[in-house]
Amino acid sequence: MEKFSIWFSLVILGLTICSMERVEPAQKAPWRIQTLFSVECNNYFDWQTVGLMHSFRKAKQPGHITRLLSCTEEQKKTYRGMHLAPTFEVPSMNYHPTTGDWYPALNRPAGVLHWLKYSKDAENIDWVIILDADMIIRGRIVPWKLAAEKGRPVAASYGYLRGCYNILAQLHTKHPELCDRVGGLLAMHIDDLRSLAPIWLSKTEEVRQDRAHWRVNITGDIYEKGWISEMYGYSFGAAEVGLHHKINDNLMIYPGYAPREGVEPILLHYGLPFRVGNWSFSKADHDKDEIVYSCDQLFPQPPYPREVMQLEIDPNLRRGLFLSIECINILNEALLIHHAANGCPKPAWSKYLNFLKSRAFAELTKPKIVTPATLQLMEDTVQKHIDHDDTRPYPKIHTVFSTECTPYFDWQTVGLMHSFRLSGQPGNISRLLSCSDADLKLYKGHNLAPTHYVPSMSQHPLTGDWYPAINKPAAVLHWLNHANIEAEFIVILDADMIMRGPITPWEFKAARGKPVSTPYDYLIACDNELAKLHTSHPEACDKVGGVIIMHIDDLRKFALLWLHKTEEVRADRAHYARNITGDIYESGWISEMYGYSFGAAELKLRHTTNREIMIYPGYVPEPGIKYRVFHYGLEFKVGNWSFDKADWREVDMVTRCWAKFPEPPDPSTLDHNDEENLQRDFLSIECVKTLNEALRLHHEKMNCHKDGSISELKEEREISRKLGNFSENFDSKENLKSRNYSEEIVSVKDGTGIPSSFRVWVLFLCGFSVFGFLIIVFLVHSGHKRKGMKMKHHRTRRRNL
């Protein structure tokens, strides 16, 4: 019996180990993993920390996580969030200790380097995962299962880092060919991180100080403030130490992006605004929010899943919407748990809270397992943002502007098209070109922009009135009636504009029935008798213009009224006076602007007015505003230098090789004592420099001959050649089109991450255990059989007796 017990125990032990061998890879990593994220001592990072920590636990991410907390000694005295995560304190680098430059993003490489030098945890780690605080983990991030190897980290794609392909990389790394446009998710071996970290920091400082190359056409930074220097510091540092990344564009996704079919992202990066129906979220709206420390306070409730089902029929588009609401729901779930753990009273019952605690929600947000499609690698691909992709939850956008067949509008077209390509504006653009038949026969600028041709209304066909401004509403109406338009929102610009960044309906909260525009405060007739004469609803007259963001359904109803009201106001010569219209020339020139406002009022189409979209060069900018559009409709000056578009009305700037506008002053020569005027002059200089750059690139594309008249541009042309022709490369670089993906999926070890020798012993023990189990069953069965035979024989003898 004792021998039987020993045999039985061995068999049970063997079978247990066999079962553990099957489960082990899903429970415990064979190598040690450390997850790091960098934050500062403020409320903005605290609620992000709560969300990331909750998702770390919810996803059952293996290994440990550490928050690298950058705080000054003064901040630590009042900081309330030390308990929010396992924390390693690092010195604050918000202000550079040597230069005094305020650049908080430097805390990330500085914090990682400090952790490597002084943390005991760093001595016992094999693999490191570096995340941003504004992320939600959906599934286990295991470096070797994602194909990471020593010397070959895995990272997500940051396709907009165009500096890897131009002069910036050539200036800041000896190996520009190794520069990878990556970021967001970084998974690498600890030895690689030790080699990289000091170079990451030094290259970040180097790029940050290179102010001469902060321009959007060099860096891809639409704000041209050097804010993404840390990202380039990473890419250039990795190239310098020979780290070439395996780029995966499927593991991480921005809420609001459309996932590829079959892909299950395991990381949400909510760094950009996103929208589901009429609901939207932007982390920037909560930069001062004390939501972590205010009991029962949550982020605005997103739509329920069943509502999302009704919003979208296409299953893949619907998945994109579900990712958006999942992100905020997990953040809110994290806040609920955090509040409860910190002694907050139980919140009052609500339908939404009940949903967050339901089994259905738990099932929807259970840890995700990467699919084969998710593991697909690529060498240089860019994730399609929903704005550029036909399969997207955000609406499509189409940008239009109106011009005529003249050299005056041609150079404006060249400038606007160049800036459009650099701005990151989603969707397509169309030039609405108003030409007479005679002008069209002689016109040479057909290739300057995607064009919709419109009959000229410069001279009214009925009244004979010469009023070219009427071409704008007439062209929009013609385009609506004759073009095949798939977009949901239309952005209307003037030709004399330079784009500095994207203008999207979801960011500026445009909606059906609620267009967005910029203020034209001088349209005083909205408040006087002119509005009462020309609209039934003068109270609905908005003093707006310049940039228009309008839903296509509203524009279709409105466009004809816009044209008719323009004709009506133009014909009302009795009210041209300045005290009625605000027109200083008293010539009825701004009749089209009133036609727009009166037409919209007739439909009670009220606008959201936003002063942060557009600025006139020469105006003093408001601090902190990132204007998206320059409107150079007025003369502006910088010192003794000035620019007035009217001076160039008859000049052929486009077909005359190397024509350019007079160069504005060098920014270094300006008076730096008056900050307001300095910022004003910076914007004025930027506007004309962008126009000149557009002309130069256009002339290069024309294959203009090199001669003495352009010798001063030799260096600029050399830079342009290194950057590449932006017009020709627009589809591949600026519009973020995806390329072919590599189908190679690199296996690590034998596919399980378990050393082969260990598996051999486990398999041997399993076989031994099974064999032993069969022997025991045989012996037990034989024993029972012999015992039964003896009892039967005894009964037979008694019966015979």
mmCIF file of C-alpha atoms in Angstrom, residues 171-506:
data_model
loop_
_atom_site.group_PDB
_atom_site.id
_atom_site.type_symbol
_atom_site.label_atom_id
_atom_site.label_comp_id
_atom_site.label_asym_id
_atom_site.label_seq_id
_atom_site.Cartn_x
_atom_site.Cartn_y
_atom_site.Cartn_z
ATOM 1 C CA LEU A 171 22.791 66.881 -39.337
ATOM 2 C CA HIS A 172 22.125 64.941 -36.143
ATOM 3 C CA THR A 173 23.196 61.351 -36.736
ATOM 4 C CA LYS A 174 26.047 59.635 -38.514
ATOM 5 C CA HIS A 175 23.676 56.872 -39.609
ATOM 6 C CA PRO A 176 20.606 58.565 -41.114
ATOM 7 C CA GLU A 177 19.862 55.352 -43.000
ATOM 8 C CA LEU A 178 19.053 53.715 -39.634
ATOM 9 C CA CYS A 179 16.672 56.456 -38.503
ATOM 10 C CA ASP A 180 13.258 54.935 -37.780
ATOM 11 C CA ARG A 181 10.067 56.974 -37.509
ATOM 12 C CA VAL A 182 8.847 55.304 -34.334
ATOM 13 C CA GLY A 183 7.461 56.114 -30.891
ATOM 14 C CA GLY A 184 4.538 55.523 -28.547
ATOM 15 C CA LEU A 185 5.186 51.890 -27.708
ATOM 16 C CA LEU A 186 8.845 50.899 -27.208
ATOM 17 C CA ALA A 187 9.864 47.348 -26.254
ATOM 18 C CA MET A 188 13.587 46.609 -26.008
ATOM 19 C CA HIS A 189 16.235 44.587 -24.222
ATOM 20 C CA ILE A 190 17.699 46.238 -21.117
ATOM 21 C CA ASP A 191 21.192 46.155 -22.643
ATOM 22 C CA ASP A 192 19.965 48.108 -25.659
ATOM 23 C CA LEU A 193 18.325 50.667 -23.393
ATOM 24 C CA ARG A 194 21.546 51.118 -21.431
ATOM 25 C CA SER A 195 23.374 51.902 -24.683
ATOM 26 C CA LEU A 196 20.632 54.184 -25.966
ATOM 27 C CA ALA A 197 19.539 56.209 -22.917
ATOM 28 C CA PRO A 198 22.444 58.705 -22.649
ATOM 29 C CA ILE A 199 22.405 59.305 -26.430
ATOM 30 C CA TRP A 200 18.618 59.693 -26.354
ATOM 31 C CA LEU A 201 18.995 62.507 -23.845
ATOM 32 C CA SER A 202 21.891 64.252 -25.577
ATOM 33 C CA LYS A 203 20.274 64.049 -29.019
ATOM 34 C CA THR A 204 17.053 65.487 -27.606
ATOM 35 C CA GLU A 205 18.991 68.449 -26.247
ATOM 36 C CA GLU A 206 20.785 68.808 -29.570
ATOM 37 C CA VAL A 207 17.628 68.806 -31.706
ATOM 38 C CA ARG A 208 15.863 71.114 -29.277
ATOM 39 C CA GLN A 209 18.630 73.695 -29.650
ATOM 40 C CA ASP A 210 18.570 73.481 -33.456
ATOM 41 C CA ARG A 211 15.960 76.210 -33.856
ATOM 42 C CA ALA A 212 16.986 76.809 -37.460
ATOM 43 C CA HIS A 213 15.333 73.506 -38.419
ATOM 44 C CA TRP A 214 12.098 73.641 -36.425
ATOM 45 C CA ARG A 215 10.047 74.396 -39.549
ATOM 46 C CA VAL A 216 7.134 72.128 -40.389
ATOM 47 C CA ASN A 217 8.631 71.126 -43.728
ATOM 48 C CA ILE A 218 11.725 69.844 -41.881
ATOM 49 C CA THR A 219 10.279 68.291 -38.713
ATOM 50 C CA GLY A 220 6.602 67.713 -39.458
ATOM 51 C CA ASP A 221 5.776 69.763 -36.338
ATOM 52 C CA ILE A 222 2.802 71.879 -37.396
ATOM 53 C CA TYR A 223 3.450 74.313 -34.537
ATOM 54 C CA GLU A 224 7.143 74.758 -35.434
ATOM 55 C CA LYS A 225 8.042 75.042 -31.743
ATOM 56 C CA GLY A 226 10.452 72.135 -31.488
ATOM 57 C CA TRP A 227 7.996 70.283 -29.279
ATOM 58 C CA ILE A 228 8.711 66.894 -30.848
ATOM 59 C CA SER A 229 12.486 67.224 -30.350
ATOM 60 C CA GLU A 230 12.366 64.360 -27.821
ATOM 61 C CA MET A 231 10.891 62.031 -30.463
ATOM 62 C CA TYR A 232 13.710 62.897 -32.826
ATOM 63 C CA GLY A 233 16.161 62.548 -29.952
ATOM 64 C CA TYR A 234 15.011 58.948 -29.581
ATOM 65 C CA SER A 235 15.145 58.139 -33.318
ATOM 66 C CA PHE A 236 18.524 59.810 -33.856
ATOM 67 C CA GLY A 237 19.954 58.265 -30.675
ATOM 68 C CA ALA A 238 18.830 54.784 -31.721
ATOM 69 C CA ALA A 239 20.373 55.295 -35.162
ATOM 70 C CA GLU A 240 23.598 56.471 -33.548
ATOM 71 C CA VAL A 241 23.988 53.257 -31.510
ATOM 72 C CA GLY A 242 22.884 51.017 -34.398
ATOM 73 C CA LEU A 243 19.418 50.019 -33.147
ATOM 74 C CA HIS A 244 17.165 49.279 -36.099
ATOM 75 C CA HIS A 245 13.534 48.777 -35.062
ATOM 76 C CA LYS A 246 10.968 46.234 -36.041
ATOM 77 C CA ILE A 247 8.055 48.540 -36.733
ATOM 78 C CA ASN A 248 4.568 47.322 -35.895
ATOM 79 C CA ASP A 249 1.699 49.561 -36.918
ATOM 80 C CA ASN A 250 -1.039 47.367 -35.465
ATOM 81 C CA LEU A 251 -0.256 47.047 -31.759
ATOM 82 C CA MET A 252 -1.088 50.662 -30.889
ATOM 83 C CA ILE A 253 -4.028 52.684 -32.165
ATOM 84 C CA TYR A 254 -5.395 56.143 -31.498
ATOM 85 C CA PRO A 255 -9.078 56.240 -30.547
ATOM 86 C CA GLY A 256 -10.694 57.717 -33.614
ATOM 87 C CA TYR A 257 -8.521 55.670 -35.952
ATOM 88 C CA ALA A 258 -9.867 52.747 -37.942
ATOM 89 C CA PRO A 259 -8.278 49.363 -37.147
ATOM 90 C CA ARG A 260 -7.329 47.141 -40.030
ATOM 91 C CA GLU A 261 -9.446 44.078 -40.640
ATOM 92 C CA GLY A 262 -8.366 41.216 -38.391
ATOM 93 C CA VAL A 263 -6.213 43.447 -36.165
ATOM 94 C CA GLU A 264 -6.768 43.518 -32.392
ATOM 95 C CA PRO A 265 -4.820 46.503 -30.981
ATOM 96 C CA ILE A 266 -3.510 45.956 -27.455
ATOM 97 C CA LEU A 267 -2.738 49.605 -26.714
ATOM 98 C CA LEU A 268 -4.929 52.724 -26.973
ATOM 99 C CA HIS A 269 -3.111 56.076 -27.194
ATOM 100 C CA TYR A 270 -5.635 58.858 -26.577
ATOM 101 C CA GLY A 271 -3.233 61.679 -27.495
ATOM 102 C CA LEU A 272 -5.574 63.243 -30.082
ATOM 103 C CA PRO A 273 -9.191 64.443 -29.909
ATOM 104 C CA PHE A 274 -11.769 61.894 -31.021
ATOM 105 C CA ARG A 275 -15.511 61.777 -31.521
ATOM 106 C CA VAL A 276 -18.404 59.308 -31.572
ATOM 107 C CA GLY A 277 -21.541 60.880 -32.985
ATOM 108 C CA ASN A 278 -22.118 64.156 -31.154
ATOM 109 C CA TRP A 279 -19.950 63.101 -28.193
ATOM 110 C CA SER A 280 -16.235 63.965 -28.178
ATOM 111 C CA PHE A 281 -13.175 63.791 -25.936
ATOM 112 C CA SER A 282 -9.870 65.663 -25.874
ATOM 113 C CA LYS A 283 -7.348 65.158 -23.101
ATOM 114 C CA ALA A 284 -6.281 68.795 -23.461
ATOM 115 C CA ASP A 285 -9.706 69.856 -22.137
ATOM 116 C CA HIS A 286 -8.809 68.261 -18.793
ATOM 117 C CA ASP A 287 -5.299 69.619 -18.206
ATOM 118 C CA LYS A 288 -6.329 71.303 -14.933
ATOM 119 C CA ASP A 289 -8.979 68.788 -13.906
ATOM 120 C CA GLU A 290 -8.902 67.524 -10.292
ATOM 121 C CA ILE A 291 -10.975 64.517 -11.284
ATOM 122 C CA VAL A 292 -8.708 62.135 -9.327
ATOM 123 C CA TYR A 293 -9.342 63.943 -6.065
ATOM 124 C CA SER A 294 -13.022 64.820 -6.551
ATOM 125 C CA CYS A 295 -15.291 62.021 -5.367
ATOM 126 C CA ASP A 296 -17.706 60.638 -7.975
ATOM 127 C CA GLN A 297 -16.425 62.919 -10.736
ATOM 128 C CA LEU A 298 -16.031 61.117 -14.064
ATOM 129 C CA PHE A 299 -15.325 62.070 -17.656
ATOM 130 C CA PRO A 300 -18.362 62.818 -19.857
ATOM 131 C CA GLN A 301 -20.244 59.608 -20.507
ATOM 132 C CA PRO A 302 -19.776 58.248 -24.060
ATOM 133 C CA PRO A 303 -22.596 56.553 -26.005
ATOM 134 C CA TYR A 304 -23.614 53.037 -24.971
ATOM 135 C CA PRO A 305 -22.624 50.096 -27.201
ATOM 136 C CA ARG A 306 -26.164 49.662 -28.479
ATOM 137 C CA GLU A 307 -26.165 53.342 -29.545
ATOM 138 C CA VAL A 308 -22.906 52.780 -31.391
ATOM 139 C CA MET A 309 -24.526 49.839 -33.187
ATOM 140 C CA GLN A 310 -27.107 52.248 -34.552
ATOM 141 C CA LEU A 311 -24.508 54.836 -35.587
ATOM 142 C CA GLU A 312 -22.597 52.579 -37.957
ATOM 143 C CA ILE A 313 -23.567 49.546 -40.049
ATOM 144 C CA ASP A 314 -20.135 48.560 -41.355
ATOM 145 C CA PRO A 315 -18.615 46.095 -38.846
ATOM 146 C CA ASN A 316 -15.041 47.384 -39.162
ATOM 147 C CA LEU A 317 -16.082 51.018 -38.799
ATOM 148 C CA ARG A 318 -18.146 49.985 -35.800
ATOM 149 C CA ARG A 319 -15.046 48.413 -34.228
ATOM 150 C CA GLY A 320 -13.340 51.794 -34.472
ATOM 151 C CA LEU A 321 -16.207 53.443 -32.616
ATOM 152 C CA PHE A 322 -16.175 50.722 -29.963
ATOM 153 C CA LEU A 323 -12.469 51.365 -29.342
ATOM 154 C CA SER A 324 -13.221 55.038 -28.711
ATOM 155 C CA ILE A 325 -15.922 54.399 -26.123
ATOM 156 C CA GLU A 326 -13.874 51.580 -24.547
ATOM 157 C CA CYS A 327 -11.036 54.013 -23.892
ATOM 158 C CA ILE A 328 -13.179 56.448 -21.906
ATOM 159 C CA ASN A 329 -15.186 53.735 -20.188
ATOM 160 C CA ILE A 330 -11.987 52.165 -18.839
ATOM 161 C CA LEU A 331 -10.784 55.584 -17.671
ATOM 162 C CA ASN A 332 -14.089 56.082 -15.865
ATOM 163 C CA GLU A 333 -13.967 52.563 -14.401
ATOM 164 C CA ALA A 334 -10.462 53.363 -13.118
ATOM 165 C CA LEU A 335 -11.716 56.546 -11.462
ATOM 166 C CA LEU A 336 -14.610 54.718 -9.802
ATOM 167 C CA ILE A 337 -12.276 52.116 -8.306
ATOM 168 C CA HIS A 338 -9.785 54.780 -7.268
ATOM 169 C CA HIS A 339 -12.452 56.888 -5.543
ATOM 170 C CA ALA A 340 -13.778 53.849 -3.656
ATOM 171 C CA ALA A 341 -10.278 52.855 -2.538
ATOM 172 C CA ASN A 342 -9.666 56.354 -1.215
ATOM 173 C CA GLY A 343 -12.713 56.515 1.040
ATOM 174 C CA CYS A 344 -15.213 58.244 -1.212
ATOM 175 C CA PRO A 345 -18.857 57.481 -0.350
ATOM 176 C CA LYS A 346 -20.676 55.040 -2.566
ATOM 177 C CA PRO A 347 -21.996 56.971 -5.574
ATOM 178 C CA ALA A 348 -25.700 57.192 -6.264
ATOM 179 C CA TRP A 349 -27.083 54.591 -8.629
ATOM 180 C CA SER A 350 -27.168 55.512 -12.283
ATOM 181 C CA LYS A 351 -27.657 53.616 -15.493
ATOM 182 C CA TYR A 352 -24.082 54.396 -16.569
ATOM 183 C CA LEU A 353 -22.502 53.247 -13.292
ATOM 184 C CA ASN A 354 -24.575 50.090 -13.458
ATOM 185 C CA PHE A 355 -23.232 49.479 -16.972
ATOM 186 C CA LEU A 356 -19.595 49.916 -15.842
ATOM 187 C CA LYS A 357 -20.157 47.289 -13.135
ATOM 188 C CA SER A 358 -22.036 44.869 -15.373
ATOM 189 C CA ARG A 359 -20.939 41.477 -16.619
ATOM 190 C CA ALA A 360 -21.483 42.706 -20.180
ATOM 191 C CA PHE A 361 -18.915 45.485 -19.716
ATOM 192 C CA ALA A 362 -16.466 43.061 -18.102
ATOM 193 C CA GLU A 363 -16.847 40.771 -21.096
ATOM 194 C CA LEU A 364 -16.340 43.628 -23.569
ATOM 195 C CA THR A 365 -13.152 44.798 -21.842
ATOM 196 C CA LYS A 366 -11.541 41.504 -20.929
ATOM 197 C CA PRO A 367 -7.819 41.215 -21.861
ATOM 198 C CA LYS A 368 -7.293 40.979 -25.594
ATOM 199 C CA ILE A 369 -5.075 38.392 -27.285
ATOM 200 C CA VAL A 370 -2.972 39.509 -30.227
ATOM 201 C CA THR A 371 -4.041 38.063 -33.561
ATOM 202 C CA PRO A 372 -1.673 37.018 -36.361
ATOM 203 C CA ALA A 373 -2.662 40.180 -38.226
ATOM 204 C CA THR A 374 -1.741 42.275 -35.185
ATOM 205 C CA LEU A 375 1.745 40.773 -35.119
ATOM 206 C CA GLN A 376 2.422 41.689 -38.735
ATOM 207 C CA LEU A 377 5.572 43.798 -39.094
ATOM 208 C CA MET A 378 6.487 46.429 -41.651
ATOM 209 C CA GLU A 379 9.618 48.363 -42.477
ATOM 210 C CA ASP A 380 8.124 51.782 -43.135
ATOM 211 C CA THR A 381 4.387 51.975 -43.038
ATOM 212 C CA VAL A 382 2.096 54.600 -41.630
ATOM 213 C CA GLN A 383 -1.191 53.893 -39.880
ATOM 214 C CA LYS A 384 -4.111 55.336 -41.744
ATOM 215 C CA HIS A 385 -5.911 57.968 -39.740
ATOM 216 C CA ILE A 386 -9.609 57.791 -40.152
ATOM 217 C CA ASP A 387 -9.527 61.223 -41.787
ATOM 218 C CA HIS A 388 -7.491 59.863 -44.691
ATOM 219 C CA ASP A 389 -9.092 56.439 -44.828
ATOM 220 C CA ASP A 390 -12.343 55.456 -46.461
ATOM 221 C CA THR A 391 -13.022 53.171 -43.494
ATOM 222 C CA ARG A 392 -13.225 55.641 -40.680
ATOM 223 C CA PRO A 393 -15.604 56.792 -37.973
ATOM 224 C CA TYR A 394 -14.746 60.484 -38.440
ATOM 225 C CA PRO A 395 -16.501 62.257 -41.325
ATOM 226 C CA LYS A 396 -14.790 62.924 -44.616
ATOM 227 C CA ILE A 397 -13.660 66.477 -45.309
ATOM 228 C CA HIS A 398 -13.244 68.370 -48.571
ATOM 229 C CA THR A 399 -11.506 71.765 -48.725
ATOM 230 C CA VAL A 400 -12.401 74.250 -51.474
ATOM 231 C CA PHE A 401 -11.225 77.727 -52.479
ATOM 232 C CA SER A 402 -12.312 80.050 -55.277
ATOM 233 C CA THR A 403 -10.017 81.719 -57.842
ATOM 234 C CA GLU A 404 -9.983 83.260 -61.303
ATOM 235 C CA CYS A 405 -7.792 82.800 -64.404
ATOM 236 C CA THR A 406 -5.227 85.467 -63.531
ATOM 237 C CA PRO A 407 -1.553 85.520 -62.423
ATOM 238 C CA TYR A 408 -2.727 87.200 -59.203
ATOM 239 C CA PHE A 409 -4.695 84.140 -58.126
ATOM 240 C CA ASP A 410 -2.098 81.728 -59.504
ATOM 241 C CA TRP A 411 0.632 82.663 -57.046
ATOM 242 C CA GLN A 412 -1.933 82.590 -54.235
ATOM 243 C CA THR A 413 -2.913 79.089 -55.388
ATOM 244 C CA VAL A 414 0.716 77.951 -55.321
ATOM 245 C CA GLY A 415 1.073 79.236 -51.743
ATOM 246 C CA LEU A 416 -2.165 77.718 -50.494
ATOM 247 C CA MET A 417 -1.540 74.337 -52.124
ATOM 248 C CA HIS A 418 1.982 74.143 -50.686
ATOM 249 C CA SER A 419 0.710 74.942 -47.192
ATOM 250 C CA PHE A 420 -2.182 72.473 -47.558
ATOM 251 C CA ARG A 421 0.302 69.673 -48.217
ATOM 252 C CA LEU A 422 2.308 70.556 -45.135
ATOM 253 C CA SER A 423 -0.629 71.219 -42.823
ATOM 254 C CA GLY A 424 -1.846 67.657 -42.318
ATOM 255 C CA GLN A 425 -5.327 68.691 -43.444
ATOM 256 C CA PRO A 426 -7.334 65.498 -44.059
ATOM 257 C CA GLY A 427 -9.316 64.850 -47.185
ATOM 258 C CA ASN A 428 -9.086 66.347 -50.661
ATOM 259 C CA ILE A 429 -8.865 69.923 -51.902
ATOM 260 C CA SER A 430 -10.442 71.556 -54.965
ATOM 261 C CA ARG A 431 -9.796 74.881 -56.644
ATOM 262 C CA LEU A 432 -13.028 76.383 -57.978
ATOM 263 C CA LEU A 433 -11.669 78.183 -61.055
ATOM 264 C CA SER A 434 -13.974 80.838 -62.541
ATOM 265 C CA CYS A 435 -12.954 81.657 -66.132
ATOM 266 C CA SER A 436 -14.548 83.077 -69.234
ATOM 267 C CA ASP A 437 -14.217 80.978 -72.378
ATOM 268 C CA ALA A 438 -11.725 83.453 -73.839
ATOM 269 C CA ASP A 439 -9.569 83.474 -70.698
ATOM 270 C CA LEU A 440 -9.628 79.705 -70.437
ATOM 271 C CA LYS A 441 -8.132 79.309 -73.937
ATOM 272 C CA LEU A 442 -5.055 81.304 -72.884
ATOM 273 C CA TYR A 443 -4.776 80.048 -69.332
ATOM 274 C CA LYS A 444 -1.594 78.114 -68.411
ATOM 275 C CA GLY A 445 -2.129 77.270 -64.744
ATOM 276 C CA HIS A 446 -4.273 74.142 -65.083
ATOM 277 C CA ASN A 447 -1.832 71.955 -63.145
ATOM 278 C CA LEU A 448 -1.496 74.195 -60.088
ATOM 279 C CA ALA A 449 -4.254 72.418 -58.138
ATOM 280 C CA PRO A 450 -7.067 69.853 -58.466
ATOM 281 C CA THR A 451 -9.584 72.031 -60.297
ATOM 282 C CA HIS A 452 -13.322 72.313 -60.852
ATOM 283 C CA TYR A 453 -14.022 74.729 -63.719
ATOM 284 C CA VAL A 454 -16.811 77.259 -63.283
ATOM 285 C CA PRO A 455 -18.319 79.817 -65.702
ATOM 286 C CA SER A 456 -17.143 83.293 -64.781
ATOM 287 C CA MET A 457 -19.614 85.581 -63.019
ATOM 288 C CA SER A 458 -17.179 88.518 -62.777
ATOM 289 C CA GLN A 459 -19.517 90.437 -65.071
ATOM 290 C CA HIS A 460 -23.068 89.609 -64.117
ATOM 291 C CA PRO A 461 -24.851 87.980 -67.080
ATOM 292 C CA LEU A 462 -28.076 89.943 -66.442
ATOM 293 C CA THR A 463 -27.064 93.317 -65.013
ATOM 294 C CA GLY A 464 -23.569 93.617 -66.490
ATOM 295 C CA ASP A 465 -22.289 94.647 -63.049
ATOM 296 C CA TRP A 466 -18.534 94.049 -62.665
ATOM 297 C CA TYR A 467 -18.201 92.293 -59.323
ATOM 298 C CA PRO A 468 -15.697 89.360 -59.306
ATOM 299 C CA ALA A 469 -16.366 88.558 -55.614
ATOM 300 C CA ILE A 470 -19.679 87.013 -56.634
ATOM 301 C CA ASN A 471 -17.679 84.172 -58.187
ATOM 302 C CA LYS A 472 -17.224 82.659 -54.730
ATOM 303 C CA PRO A 473 -20.881 81.760 -53.950
ATOM 304 C CA ALA A 474 -21.553 81.076 -57.646
ATOM 305 C CA ALA A 475 -18.610 78.671 -57.823
ATOM 306 C CA VAL A 476 -19.602 76.836 -54.638
ATOM 307 C CA LEU A 477 -23.143 76.406 -55.974
ATOM 308 C CA HIS A 478 -21.862 75.150 -59.347
ATOM 309 C CA TRP A 479 -19.510 72.685 -57.638
ATOM 310 C CA LEU A 480 -22.307 71.315 -55.463
ATOM 311 C CA ASN A 481 -24.537 70.813 -58.496
ATOM 312 C CA HIS A 482 -21.950 69.278 -60.838
ATOM 313 C CA ALA A 483 -19.294 67.476 -58.773
ATOM 314 C CA ASN A 484 -19.485 64.036 -57.216
ATOM 315 C CA ILE A 485 -18.883 64.943 -53.557
ATOM 316 C CA GLU A 486 -18.432 62.191 -50.976
ATOM 317 C CA ALA A 487 -17.394 64.404 -48.058
ATOM 318 C CA GLU A 488 -19.652 65.108 -45.101
ATOM 319 C CA PHE A 489 -18.046 68.428 -44.141
ATOM 320 C CA ILE A 490 -16.776 71.202 -46.403
ATOM 321 C CA VAL A 491 -14.033 73.646 -45.405
ATOM 322 C CA ILE A 492 -14.193 76.857 -47.460
ATOM 323 C CA LEU A 493 -11.090 79.068 -47.621
ATOM 324 C CA ASP A 494 -9.985 82.135 -49.546
ATOM 325 C CA ALA A 495 -7.097 81.873 -51.986
ATOM 326 C CA ASP A 496 -5.026 84.443 -50.058
ATOM 327 C CA MET A 497 -4.487 82.086 -47.128
ATOM 328 C CA ILE A 498 -1.646 79.983 -45.795
ATOM 329 C CA MET A 499 -2.532 76.882 -43.767
ATOM 330 C CA ARG A 500 -0.437 76.166 -40.674
ATOM 331 C CA GLY A 501 -2.324 73.137 -39.373
ATOM 332 C CA PRO A 502 -5.434 71.006 -39.932
ATOM 333 C CA ILE A 503 -8.930 72.505 -39.742
ATOM 334 C CA THR A 504 -11.298 69.699 -38.774
ATOM 335 C CA PRO A 505 -14.979 69.723 -37.780
ATOM 336 C CA TRP A 506 -14.427 67.436 -34.785
#
